[in-house]
PDB file of C-alpha atoms and ligand atoms in Angstrom:
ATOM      1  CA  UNK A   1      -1.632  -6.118 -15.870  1.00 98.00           C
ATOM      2  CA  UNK A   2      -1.213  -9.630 -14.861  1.00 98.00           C
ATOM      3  CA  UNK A   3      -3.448 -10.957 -12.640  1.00 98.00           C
ATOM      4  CA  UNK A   4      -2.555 -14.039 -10.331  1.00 98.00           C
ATOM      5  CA  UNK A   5      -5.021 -15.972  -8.545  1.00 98.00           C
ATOM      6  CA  UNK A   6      -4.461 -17.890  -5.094  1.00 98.00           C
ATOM      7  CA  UNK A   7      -6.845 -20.527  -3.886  1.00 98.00           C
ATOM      8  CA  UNK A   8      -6.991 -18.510  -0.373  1.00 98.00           C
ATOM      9  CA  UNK A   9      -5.447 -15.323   1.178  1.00 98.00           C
ATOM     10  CA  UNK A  10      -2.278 -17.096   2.843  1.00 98.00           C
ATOM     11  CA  UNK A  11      -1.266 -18.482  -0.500  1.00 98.00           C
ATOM     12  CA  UNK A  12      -1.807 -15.430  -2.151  1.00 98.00           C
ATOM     13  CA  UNK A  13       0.237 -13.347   0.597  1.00 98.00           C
ATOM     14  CA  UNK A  14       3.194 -15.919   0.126  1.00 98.00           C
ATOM     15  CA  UNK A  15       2.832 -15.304  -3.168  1.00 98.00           C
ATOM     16  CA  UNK A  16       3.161 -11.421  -3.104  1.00 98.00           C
ATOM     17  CA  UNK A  17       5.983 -11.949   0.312  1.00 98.00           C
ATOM     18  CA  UNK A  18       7.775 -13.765  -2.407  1.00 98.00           C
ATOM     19  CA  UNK A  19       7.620 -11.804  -5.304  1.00 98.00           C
ATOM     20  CA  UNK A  20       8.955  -8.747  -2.867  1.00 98.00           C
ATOM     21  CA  UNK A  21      11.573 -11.141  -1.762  1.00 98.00           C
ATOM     22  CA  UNK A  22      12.815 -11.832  -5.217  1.00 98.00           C
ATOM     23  CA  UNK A  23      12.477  -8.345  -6.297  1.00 98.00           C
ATOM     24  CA  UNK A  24      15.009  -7.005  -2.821  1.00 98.00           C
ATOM     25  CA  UNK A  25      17.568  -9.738  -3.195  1.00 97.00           C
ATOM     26  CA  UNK A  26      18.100  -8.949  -6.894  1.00 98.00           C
ATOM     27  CA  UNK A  27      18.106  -5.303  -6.191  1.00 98.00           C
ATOM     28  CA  UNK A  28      19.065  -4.800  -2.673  1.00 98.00           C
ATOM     29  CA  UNK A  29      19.058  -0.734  -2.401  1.00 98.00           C
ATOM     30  CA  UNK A  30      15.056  -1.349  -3.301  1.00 98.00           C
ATOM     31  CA  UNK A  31      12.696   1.427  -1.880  1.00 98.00           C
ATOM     32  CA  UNK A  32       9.317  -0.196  -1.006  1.00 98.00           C
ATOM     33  CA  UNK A  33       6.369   1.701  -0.599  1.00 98.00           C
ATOM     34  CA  UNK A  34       4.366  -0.093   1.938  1.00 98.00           C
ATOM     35  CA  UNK A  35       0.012  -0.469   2.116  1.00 98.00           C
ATOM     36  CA  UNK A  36      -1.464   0.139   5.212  1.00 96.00           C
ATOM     37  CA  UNK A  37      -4.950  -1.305   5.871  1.00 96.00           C
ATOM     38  CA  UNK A  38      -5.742  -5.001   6.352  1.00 97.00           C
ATOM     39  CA  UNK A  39      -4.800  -6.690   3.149  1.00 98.00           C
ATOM     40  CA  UNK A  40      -0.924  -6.895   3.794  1.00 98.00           C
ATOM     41  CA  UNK A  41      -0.989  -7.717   7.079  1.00 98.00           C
ATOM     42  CA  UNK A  42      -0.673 -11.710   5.709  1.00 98.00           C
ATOM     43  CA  UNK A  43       2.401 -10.929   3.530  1.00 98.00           C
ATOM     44  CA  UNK A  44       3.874  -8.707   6.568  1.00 98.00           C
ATOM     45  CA  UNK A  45       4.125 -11.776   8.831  1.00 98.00           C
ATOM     46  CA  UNK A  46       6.113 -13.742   5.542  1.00 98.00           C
ATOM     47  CA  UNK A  47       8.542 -10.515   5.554  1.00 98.00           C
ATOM     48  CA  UNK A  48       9.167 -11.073   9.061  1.00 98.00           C
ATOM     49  CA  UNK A  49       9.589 -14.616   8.728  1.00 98.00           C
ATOM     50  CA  UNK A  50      11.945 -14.377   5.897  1.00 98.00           C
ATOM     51  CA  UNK A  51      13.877 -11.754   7.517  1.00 98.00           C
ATOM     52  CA  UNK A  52      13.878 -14.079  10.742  1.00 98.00           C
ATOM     53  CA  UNK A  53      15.644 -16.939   8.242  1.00 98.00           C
ATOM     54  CA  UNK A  54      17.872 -14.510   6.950  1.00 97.00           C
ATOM     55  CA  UNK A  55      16.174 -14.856   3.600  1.00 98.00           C
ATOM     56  CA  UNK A  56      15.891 -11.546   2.645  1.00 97.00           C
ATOM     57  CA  UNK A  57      18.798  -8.774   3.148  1.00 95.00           C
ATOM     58  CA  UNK A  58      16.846  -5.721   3.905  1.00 97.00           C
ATOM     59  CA  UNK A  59      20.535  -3.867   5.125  1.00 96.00           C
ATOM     60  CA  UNK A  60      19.969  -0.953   2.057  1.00 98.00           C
ATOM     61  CA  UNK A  61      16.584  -0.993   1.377  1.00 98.00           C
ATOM     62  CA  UNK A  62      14.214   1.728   1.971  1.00 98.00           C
ATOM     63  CA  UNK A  63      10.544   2.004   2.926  1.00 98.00           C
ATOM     64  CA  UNK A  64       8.221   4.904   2.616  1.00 98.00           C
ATOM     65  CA  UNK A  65       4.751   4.327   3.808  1.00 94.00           C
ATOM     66  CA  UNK A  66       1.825   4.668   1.698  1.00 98.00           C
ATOM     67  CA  UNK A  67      -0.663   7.318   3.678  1.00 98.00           C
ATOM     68  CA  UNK A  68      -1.866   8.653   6.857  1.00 98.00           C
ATOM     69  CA  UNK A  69      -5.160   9.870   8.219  1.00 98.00           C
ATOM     70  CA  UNK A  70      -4.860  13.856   8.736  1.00 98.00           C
ATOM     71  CA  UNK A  71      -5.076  13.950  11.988  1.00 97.00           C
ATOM     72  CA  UNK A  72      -4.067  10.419  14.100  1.00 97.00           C
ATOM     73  CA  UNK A  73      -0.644   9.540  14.621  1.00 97.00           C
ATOM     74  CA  UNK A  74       1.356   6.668  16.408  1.00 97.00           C
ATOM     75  CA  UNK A  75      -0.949   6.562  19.548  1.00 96.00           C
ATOM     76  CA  UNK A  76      -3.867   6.083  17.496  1.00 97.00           C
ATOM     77  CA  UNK A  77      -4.428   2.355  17.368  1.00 96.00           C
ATOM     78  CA  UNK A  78      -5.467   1.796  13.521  1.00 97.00           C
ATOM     79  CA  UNK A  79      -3.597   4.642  12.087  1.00 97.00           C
ATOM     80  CA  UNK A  80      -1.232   3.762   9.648  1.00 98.00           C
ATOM     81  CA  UNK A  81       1.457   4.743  11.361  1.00 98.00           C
ATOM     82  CA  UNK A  82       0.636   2.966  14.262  1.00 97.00           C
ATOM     83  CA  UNK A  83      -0.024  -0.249  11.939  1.00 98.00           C
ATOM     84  CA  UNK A  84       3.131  -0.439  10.021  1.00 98.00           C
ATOM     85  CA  UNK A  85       5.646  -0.443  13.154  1.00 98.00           C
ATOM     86  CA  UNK A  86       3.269  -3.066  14.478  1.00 98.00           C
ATOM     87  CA  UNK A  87       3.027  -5.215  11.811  1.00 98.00           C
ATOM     88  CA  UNK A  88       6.097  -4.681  10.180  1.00 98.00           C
ATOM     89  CA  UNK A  89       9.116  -2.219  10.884  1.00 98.00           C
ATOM     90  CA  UNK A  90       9.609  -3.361  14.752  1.00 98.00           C
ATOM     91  CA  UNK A  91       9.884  -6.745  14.028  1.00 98.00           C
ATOM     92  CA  UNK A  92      12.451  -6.531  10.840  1.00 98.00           C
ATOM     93  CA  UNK A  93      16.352  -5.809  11.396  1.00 97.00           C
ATOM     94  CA  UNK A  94      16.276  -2.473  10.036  1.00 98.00           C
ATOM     95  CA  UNK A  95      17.265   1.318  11.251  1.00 98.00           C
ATOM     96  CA  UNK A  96      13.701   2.075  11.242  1.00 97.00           C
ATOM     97  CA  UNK A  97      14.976   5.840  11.621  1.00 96.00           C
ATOM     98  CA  UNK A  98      17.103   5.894   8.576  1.00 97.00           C
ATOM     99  CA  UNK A  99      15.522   3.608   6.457  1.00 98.00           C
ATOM    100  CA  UNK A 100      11.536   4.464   7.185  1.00 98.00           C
ATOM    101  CA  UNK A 101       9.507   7.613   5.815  1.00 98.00           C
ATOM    102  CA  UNK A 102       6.131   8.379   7.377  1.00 97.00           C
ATOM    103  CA  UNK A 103       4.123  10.642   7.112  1.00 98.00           C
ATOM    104  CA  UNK A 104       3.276  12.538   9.733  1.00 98.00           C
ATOM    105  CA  UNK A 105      -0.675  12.826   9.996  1.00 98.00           C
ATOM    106  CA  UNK A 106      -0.209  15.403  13.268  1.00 98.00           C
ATOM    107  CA  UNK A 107       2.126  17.651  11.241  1.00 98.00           C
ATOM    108  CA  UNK A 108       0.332  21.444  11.215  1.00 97.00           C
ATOM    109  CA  UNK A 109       1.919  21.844   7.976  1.00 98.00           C
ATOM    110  CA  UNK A 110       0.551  19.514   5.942  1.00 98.00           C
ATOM    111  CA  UNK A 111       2.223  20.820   2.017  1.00 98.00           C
ATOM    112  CA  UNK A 112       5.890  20.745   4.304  1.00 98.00           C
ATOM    113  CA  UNK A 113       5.086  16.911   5.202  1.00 98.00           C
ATOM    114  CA  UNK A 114       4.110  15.955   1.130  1.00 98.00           C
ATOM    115  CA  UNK A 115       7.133  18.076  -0.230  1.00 98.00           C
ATOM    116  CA  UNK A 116       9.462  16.031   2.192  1.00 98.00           C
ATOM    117  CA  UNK A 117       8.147  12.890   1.622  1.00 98.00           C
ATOM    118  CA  UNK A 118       8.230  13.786  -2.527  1.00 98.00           C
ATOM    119  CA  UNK A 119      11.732  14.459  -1.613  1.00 98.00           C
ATOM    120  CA  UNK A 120      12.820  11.762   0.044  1.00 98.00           C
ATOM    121  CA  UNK A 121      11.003   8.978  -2.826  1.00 98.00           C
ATOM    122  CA  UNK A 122      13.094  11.042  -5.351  1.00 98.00           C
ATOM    123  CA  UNK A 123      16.464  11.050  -3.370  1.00 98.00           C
ATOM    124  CA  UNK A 124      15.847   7.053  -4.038  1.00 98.00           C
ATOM    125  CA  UNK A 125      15.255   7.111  -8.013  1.00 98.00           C
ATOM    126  CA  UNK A 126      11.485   6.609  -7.360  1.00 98.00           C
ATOM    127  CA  UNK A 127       9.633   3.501  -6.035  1.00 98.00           C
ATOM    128  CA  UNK A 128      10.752   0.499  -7.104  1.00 98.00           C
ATOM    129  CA  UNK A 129       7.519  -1.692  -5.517  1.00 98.00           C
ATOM    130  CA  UNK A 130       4.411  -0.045  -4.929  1.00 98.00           C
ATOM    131  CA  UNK A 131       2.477  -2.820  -2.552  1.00 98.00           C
ATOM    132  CA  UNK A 132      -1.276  -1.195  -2.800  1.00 98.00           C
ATOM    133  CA  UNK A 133      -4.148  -2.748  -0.829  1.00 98.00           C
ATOM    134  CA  UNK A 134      -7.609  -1.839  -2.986  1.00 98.00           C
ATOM    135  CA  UNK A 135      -9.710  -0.342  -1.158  1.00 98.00           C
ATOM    136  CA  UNK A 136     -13.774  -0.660  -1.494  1.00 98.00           C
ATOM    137  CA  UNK A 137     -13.735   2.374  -4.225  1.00 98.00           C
ATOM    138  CA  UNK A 138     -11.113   1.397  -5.840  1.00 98.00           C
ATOM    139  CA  UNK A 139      -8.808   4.471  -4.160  1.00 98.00           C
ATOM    140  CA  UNK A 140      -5.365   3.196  -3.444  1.00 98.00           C
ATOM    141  CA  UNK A 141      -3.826   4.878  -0.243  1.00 98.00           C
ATOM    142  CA  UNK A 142      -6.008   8.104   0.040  1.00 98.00           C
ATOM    143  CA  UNK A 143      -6.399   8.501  -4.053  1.00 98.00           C
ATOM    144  CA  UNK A 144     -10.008   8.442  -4.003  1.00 98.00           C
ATOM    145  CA  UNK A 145     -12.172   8.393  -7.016  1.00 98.00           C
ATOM    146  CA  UNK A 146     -11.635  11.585  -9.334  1.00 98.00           C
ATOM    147  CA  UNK A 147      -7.947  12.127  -8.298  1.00 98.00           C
ATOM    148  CA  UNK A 148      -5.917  13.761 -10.335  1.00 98.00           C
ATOM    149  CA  UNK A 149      -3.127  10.694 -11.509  1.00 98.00           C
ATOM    150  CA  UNK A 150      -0.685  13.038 -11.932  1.00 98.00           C
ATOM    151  CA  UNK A 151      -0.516  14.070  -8.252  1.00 98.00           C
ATOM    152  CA  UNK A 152       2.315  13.691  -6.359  1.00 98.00           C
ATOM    153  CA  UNK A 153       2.334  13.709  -2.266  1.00 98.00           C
ATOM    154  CA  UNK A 154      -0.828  15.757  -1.436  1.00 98.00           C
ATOM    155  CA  UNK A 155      -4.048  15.610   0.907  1.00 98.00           C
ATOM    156  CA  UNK A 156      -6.940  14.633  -0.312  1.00 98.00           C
ATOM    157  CA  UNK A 157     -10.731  14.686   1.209  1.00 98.00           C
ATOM    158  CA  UNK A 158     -12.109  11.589   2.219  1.00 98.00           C
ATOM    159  CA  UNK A 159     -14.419   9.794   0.341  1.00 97.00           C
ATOM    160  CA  UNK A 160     -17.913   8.760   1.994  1.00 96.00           C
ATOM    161  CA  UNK A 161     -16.877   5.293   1.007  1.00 96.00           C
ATOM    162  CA  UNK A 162     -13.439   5.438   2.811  1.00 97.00           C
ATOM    163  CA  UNK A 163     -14.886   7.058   6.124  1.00 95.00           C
ATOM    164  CA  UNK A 164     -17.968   4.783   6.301  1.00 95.00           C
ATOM    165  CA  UNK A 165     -15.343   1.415   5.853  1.00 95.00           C
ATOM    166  CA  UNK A 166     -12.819   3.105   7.758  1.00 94.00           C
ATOM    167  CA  UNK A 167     -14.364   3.271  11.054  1.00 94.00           C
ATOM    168  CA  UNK A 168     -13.538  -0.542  10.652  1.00 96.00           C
ATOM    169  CA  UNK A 169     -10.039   0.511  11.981  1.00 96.00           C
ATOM    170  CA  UNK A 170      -9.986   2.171  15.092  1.00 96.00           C
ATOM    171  CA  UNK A 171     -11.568   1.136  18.453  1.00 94.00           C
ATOM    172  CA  UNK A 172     -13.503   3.809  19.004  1.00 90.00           C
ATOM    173  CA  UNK A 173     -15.040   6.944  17.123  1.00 91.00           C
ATOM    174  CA  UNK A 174     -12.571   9.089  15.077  1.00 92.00           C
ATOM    175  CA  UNK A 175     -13.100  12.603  13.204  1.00 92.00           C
ATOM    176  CA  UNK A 176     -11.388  12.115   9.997  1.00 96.00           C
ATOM    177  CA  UNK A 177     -11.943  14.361   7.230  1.00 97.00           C
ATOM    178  CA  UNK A 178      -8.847  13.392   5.139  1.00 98.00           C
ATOM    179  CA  UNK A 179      -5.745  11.785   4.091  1.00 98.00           C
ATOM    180  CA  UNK A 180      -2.035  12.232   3.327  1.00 98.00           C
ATOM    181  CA  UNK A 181      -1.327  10.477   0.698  1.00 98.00           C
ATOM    182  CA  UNK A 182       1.572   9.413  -1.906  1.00 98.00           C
ATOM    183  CA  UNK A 183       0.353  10.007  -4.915  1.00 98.00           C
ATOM    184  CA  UNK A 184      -0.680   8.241  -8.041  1.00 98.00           C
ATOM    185  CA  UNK A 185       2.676  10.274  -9.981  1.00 98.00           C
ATOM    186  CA  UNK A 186       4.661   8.349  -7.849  1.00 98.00           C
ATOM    187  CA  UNK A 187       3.065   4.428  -7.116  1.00 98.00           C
ATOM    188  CA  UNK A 188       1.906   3.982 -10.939  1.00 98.00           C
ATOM    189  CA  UNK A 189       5.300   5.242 -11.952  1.00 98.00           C
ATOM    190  CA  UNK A 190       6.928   2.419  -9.637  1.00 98.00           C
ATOM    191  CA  UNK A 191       9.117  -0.304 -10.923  1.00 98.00           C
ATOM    192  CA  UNK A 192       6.565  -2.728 -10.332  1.00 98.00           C
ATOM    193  CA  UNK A 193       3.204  -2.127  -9.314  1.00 98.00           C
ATOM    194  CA  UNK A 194       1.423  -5.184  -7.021  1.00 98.00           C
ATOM    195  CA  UNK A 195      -1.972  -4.711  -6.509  1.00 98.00           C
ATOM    196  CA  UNK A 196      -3.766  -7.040  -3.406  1.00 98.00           C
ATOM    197  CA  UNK A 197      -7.493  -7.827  -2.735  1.00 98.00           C
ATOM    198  CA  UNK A 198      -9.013 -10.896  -0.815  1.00 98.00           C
ATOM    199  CA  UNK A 199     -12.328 -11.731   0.300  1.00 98.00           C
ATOM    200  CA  UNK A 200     -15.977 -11.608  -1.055  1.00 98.00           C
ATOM    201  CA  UNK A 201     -16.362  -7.955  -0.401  1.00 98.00           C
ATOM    202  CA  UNK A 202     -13.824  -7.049  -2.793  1.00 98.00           C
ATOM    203  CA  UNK A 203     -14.929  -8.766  -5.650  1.00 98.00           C
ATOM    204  CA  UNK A 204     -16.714  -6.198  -7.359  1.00 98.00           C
ATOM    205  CA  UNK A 205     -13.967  -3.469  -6.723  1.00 98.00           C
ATOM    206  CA  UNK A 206     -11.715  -6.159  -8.294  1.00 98.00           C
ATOM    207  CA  UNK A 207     -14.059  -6.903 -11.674  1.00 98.00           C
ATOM    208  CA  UNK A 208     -14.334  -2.873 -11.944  1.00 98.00           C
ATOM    209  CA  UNK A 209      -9.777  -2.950 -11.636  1.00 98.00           C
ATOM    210  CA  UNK A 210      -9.452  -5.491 -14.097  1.00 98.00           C
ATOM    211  CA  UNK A 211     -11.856  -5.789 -16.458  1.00 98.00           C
ATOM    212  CA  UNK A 212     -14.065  -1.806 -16.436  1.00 98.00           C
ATOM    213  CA  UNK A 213     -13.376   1.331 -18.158  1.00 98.00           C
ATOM    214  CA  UNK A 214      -9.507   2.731 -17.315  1.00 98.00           C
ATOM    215  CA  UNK A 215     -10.512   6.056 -14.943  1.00 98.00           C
ATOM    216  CA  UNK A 216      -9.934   8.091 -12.554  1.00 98.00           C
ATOM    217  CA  UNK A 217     -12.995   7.586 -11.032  1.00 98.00           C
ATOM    218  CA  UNK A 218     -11.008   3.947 -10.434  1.00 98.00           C
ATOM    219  CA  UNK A 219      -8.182   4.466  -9.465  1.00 98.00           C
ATOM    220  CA  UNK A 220      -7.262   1.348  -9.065  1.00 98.00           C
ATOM    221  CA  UNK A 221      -8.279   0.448 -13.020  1.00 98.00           C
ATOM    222  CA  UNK A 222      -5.205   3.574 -13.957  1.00 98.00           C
ATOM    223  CA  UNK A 223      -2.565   0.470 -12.524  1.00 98.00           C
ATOM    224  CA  UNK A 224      -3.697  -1.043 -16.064  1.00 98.00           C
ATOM    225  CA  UNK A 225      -1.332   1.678 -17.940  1.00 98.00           C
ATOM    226  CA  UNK A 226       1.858   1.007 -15.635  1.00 98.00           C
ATOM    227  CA  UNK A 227       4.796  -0.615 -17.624  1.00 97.00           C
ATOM    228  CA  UNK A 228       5.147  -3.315 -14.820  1.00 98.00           C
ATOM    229  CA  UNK A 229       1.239  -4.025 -12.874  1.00 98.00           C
ATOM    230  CA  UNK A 230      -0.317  -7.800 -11.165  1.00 98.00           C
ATOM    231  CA  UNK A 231      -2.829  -7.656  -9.175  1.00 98.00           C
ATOM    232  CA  UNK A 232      -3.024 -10.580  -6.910  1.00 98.00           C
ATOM    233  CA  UNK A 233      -6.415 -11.850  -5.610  1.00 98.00           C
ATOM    234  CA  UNK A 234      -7.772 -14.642  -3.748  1.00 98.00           C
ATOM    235  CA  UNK A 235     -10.332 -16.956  -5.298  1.00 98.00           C
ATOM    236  CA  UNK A 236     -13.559 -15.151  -3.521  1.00 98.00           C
ATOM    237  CA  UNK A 237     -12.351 -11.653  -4.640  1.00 98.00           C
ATOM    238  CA  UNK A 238     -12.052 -13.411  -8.405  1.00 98.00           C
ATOM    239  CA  UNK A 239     -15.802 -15.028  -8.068  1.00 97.00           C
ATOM    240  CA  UNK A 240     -16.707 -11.637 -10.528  1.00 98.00           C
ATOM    241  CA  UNK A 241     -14.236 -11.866 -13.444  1.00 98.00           C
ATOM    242  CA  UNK A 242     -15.792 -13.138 -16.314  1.00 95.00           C
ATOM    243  CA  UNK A 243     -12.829 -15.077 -17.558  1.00 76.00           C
TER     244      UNK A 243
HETATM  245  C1  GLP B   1      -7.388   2.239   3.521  1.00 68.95           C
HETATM  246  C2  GLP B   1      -5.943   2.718   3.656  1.00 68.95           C
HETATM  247  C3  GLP B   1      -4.999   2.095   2.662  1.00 68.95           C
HETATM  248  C4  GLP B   1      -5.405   0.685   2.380  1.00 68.95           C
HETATM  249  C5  GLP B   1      -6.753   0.630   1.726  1.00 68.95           C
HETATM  250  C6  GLP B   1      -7.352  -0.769   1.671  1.00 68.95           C
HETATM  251  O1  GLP B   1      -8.287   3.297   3.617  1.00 68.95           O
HETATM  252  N1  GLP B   1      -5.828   4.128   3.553  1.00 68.95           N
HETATM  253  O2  GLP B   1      -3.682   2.159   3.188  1.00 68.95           O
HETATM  254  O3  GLP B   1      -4.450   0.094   1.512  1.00 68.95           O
HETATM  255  O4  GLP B   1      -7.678   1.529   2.322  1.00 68.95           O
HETATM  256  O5  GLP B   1      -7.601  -1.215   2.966  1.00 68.95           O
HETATM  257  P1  GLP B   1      -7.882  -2.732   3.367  1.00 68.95           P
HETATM  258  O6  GLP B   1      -6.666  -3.497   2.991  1.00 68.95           O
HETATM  259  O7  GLP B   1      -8.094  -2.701   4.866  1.00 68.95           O
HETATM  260  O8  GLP B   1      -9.089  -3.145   2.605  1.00 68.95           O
END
């Protein structure tokens, strides 16, 4: 896994905006599979911005979004769903209804929602850039520690971890229990797999990724065995590493 450090977290989202960039114009019928959360909100705004400068033909590429809390949809402020069109898919020149897959975290049939989003990632050939935000645990989307890495699309319980730091989302009180997830099958199987952490609060998380014991009780430690992995950091979330 390569790891690339950035003196701060707007050089570091260029950095990752451009690598994306690069990636699409060589291989414009990409599909990207998109983090929610607060970590790629930075190289969002580059996306736009290149799009906006007609530096990046997004015409035939494909997105399919990362995970969903069971239960919240797009009128949930903080939900991924709700996120993503914010941040991202409203403000890029795209046919957001035939080039998007979401989950649907409202669905009442939950196995229907991860068989069609399995289908749609293998109608594409499989991922070709898995953008993952880390999260405290190490889960990436809703693989929380212990998943099984050959999983698929599935729902997964909540970690204590992810509801305690999730709460950090939403403007007032929500009941979640679990998540809707693509799973590790799919995002460590990706093309290229670009792992992002910033801050103080991740540096830990990040020392465990990079330089612990490969396991599933990491998840984010299993991007080690991908044929293609970087994670990129800021300095703060690098303050841990020993080299
Ligand atoms: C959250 C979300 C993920 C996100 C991750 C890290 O729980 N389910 O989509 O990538 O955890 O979040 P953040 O970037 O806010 O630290």
């Amino acid at each position: 896994m390569k790891v690339i450090v950035k003196e701060n977290y707007d050089l570091m989202s260029k950095a990752v905006a451009d690598n994306i960039i690069n990636y699409v114009n060589n291989k414009p019928k990409s599909l990207l599979c998109l983090a929610g959360g607060d970590t790629p909100l930075k190289t969002f705004e580059y996306l736009v911005k290149a799009a906006e400068n007609k530096e990046i033909n997004l015409t035939e590429v494909k997105f399919v979004s990362l995970d969903e809390w069971v239960g919240l949809g797009p009128a949930t402020k903080g939900s991924c769903v709700e996120t993503l069109y914010t941040h991202l898919y409203n403000k890029l020149p795209i046919n957001v209804e035939e080039q998007v897959c979401f989950f649907d975290g409202l669905s009442n049939d939950l196995e229907n929602e991860c068989r069609r989003v399995d289908s749609f990632i293998e109608s594409c050939g499989g991922i070709d850039i898995s953008l993952l935000g880390i999260g405290m645990n190490g889960h990436l989307g809703f693989n929380e520690p212990g998943v099984n890495p050959e999983l698929k699309c599935a729902v997964i319980p909540l970690d204590p971890v992810t509801k305690t730091v999730g709460a950090k989302y939403f403007d007032e009180e929500v009941d979640v229990q679990a998540g809707i997830t693509v799973g590790l099958k799919h995002l460590l199987d990706a093309k290229e797999v670009i792992l992002i952490a910033n801050g103080e609060k991740k540096a830990e998380i990040v020392k465990k990724t990079i330089e612990g014991e490969i396991t599933t009780e990491v998840p984010s430690s299993l991007a080690r065995n991908s044929i293609d992995s970087s994670i990129y950091i800021d300095t703060e979330a690098g303050n841990k590493l020993s080299k």
